[in-house]
Short mmCIF file of C-alpha atoms in Angstrom, two decimals:
data_model
loop_
_atom_site.label_atom_id
_atom_site.label_comp_id
_atom_site.label_asym_id
_atom_site.label_seq_id
_atom_site.Cartn_x
_atom_site.Cartn_y
_atom_site.Cartn_z
CA ILE A 1 33.96 -40.42 168.00
CA GLY A 2 30.34 -39.98 168.97
CA SER A 3 29.01 -39.65 172.48
CA LEU A 4 27.66 -43.20 172.51
CA GLU A 5 31.01 -44.61 171.40
CA LEU A 6 32.78 -42.52 174.04
CA LEU A 7 30.41 -43.79 176.73
CA MET A 8 30.98 -47.40 175.70
CA SER A 9 34.77 -46.89 175.67
CA LEU A 10 34.66 -45.42 179.18
CA ARG A 11 32.60 -48.35 180.43
CA GLU A 12 34.87 -50.92 178.77
CA ALA A 13 37.88 -49.25 180.40
CA GLY A 14 36.19 -49.60 183.79
CA HIS A 15 35.42 -45.93 184.40
CA GLY A 16 32.22 -45.40 186.35
CA VAL A 17 31.80 -41.75 185.44
CA ALA A 18 28.23 -40.42 185.64
CA THR A 19 27.27 -39.28 182.15
CA VAL A 20 24.53 -37.22 180.57
CA ILE A 21 24.36 -37.75 176.82
CA ILE A 22 23.13 -35.00 174.50
CA ILE A 23 21.65 -36.52 171.35
CA PHE A 24 20.97 -34.55 168.20
CA CYS A 25 18.49 -36.92 166.59
CA SER A 26 14.95 -37.88 167.45
CA ASP A 27 15.66 -41.60 167.09
CA LEU A 28 14.69 -43.23 170.38
CA THR A 29 16.96 -46.20 169.64
CA VAL A 30 20.01 -44.01 170.26
CA ALA A 31 18.59 -42.87 173.61
CA ILE A 32 17.79 -46.45 174.60
CA GLU A 33 21.27 -47.63 173.60
CA ALA A 34 22.84 -44.83 175.64
CA MET A 35 20.81 -45.76 178.71
CA ARG A 36 21.68 -49.45 178.29
CA ALA A 37 25.35 -48.48 177.96
CA GLY A 38 25.15 -46.76 181.34
CA ALA A 39 24.21 -43.15 180.66
CA ALA A 40 22.55 -41.59 183.68
CA ASP A 41 20.32 -39.51 181.42
CA VAL A 42 19.78 -38.47 177.81
CA ILE A 43 18.73 -35.00 176.73
CA GLN A 44 18.09 -33.32 173.37
CA PRO A 45 19.15 -29.82 172.30
CA GLY A 46 16.66 -27.12 173.12
CA PHE A 47 16.83 -27.89 176.84
CA THR A 48 16.68 -25.11 179.36
CA GLU A 49 19.36 -24.44 181.93
CA SER A 50 17.15 -25.83 184.67
CA GLU A 51 16.48 -29.04 182.67
CA LEU A 52 20.22 -29.54 182.19
CA LEU A 53 20.90 -28.92 185.88
CA GLU A 54 18.20 -31.42 186.79
CA CYS A 55 19.84 -34.06 184.55
CA VAL A 56 23.27 -33.41 186.05
CA GLU A 57 21.92 -33.52 189.61
CA ARG A 58 20.14 -36.81 188.89
CA ALA A 59 23.35 -38.25 187.41
CA LEU A 60 25.35 -37.16 190.46
CA ARG A 61 22.77 -38.67 192.85
CA GLN A 62 22.90 -41.98 190.94
CA SER A 63 26.69 -41.94 190.97
CA HIS A 64 26.77 -41.13 194.69
CA ALA A 65 24.28 -43.92 195.45
CA LYS A 66 26.49 -46.45 193.63
CA TRP A 67 29.49 -45.42 195.73
CA LEU A 68 27.49 -45.96 198.92
CA LEU A 69 26.63 -49.57 198.01
#
């Protein structure tokens, strides 16, 4: 199962888990599909530790904001 399929399965099951998807292709359609499916962010390999931490922090902020609504 790929990350996009996993994300869609989680959403269909009603799980609101904040997700950061790592994609291994340069096809923007995959990134767009992931964002439409509810991914908080999409990142490609070659990222630095600080870039990954920034993505995770952004995902957590988005998730926290949804809980406050």
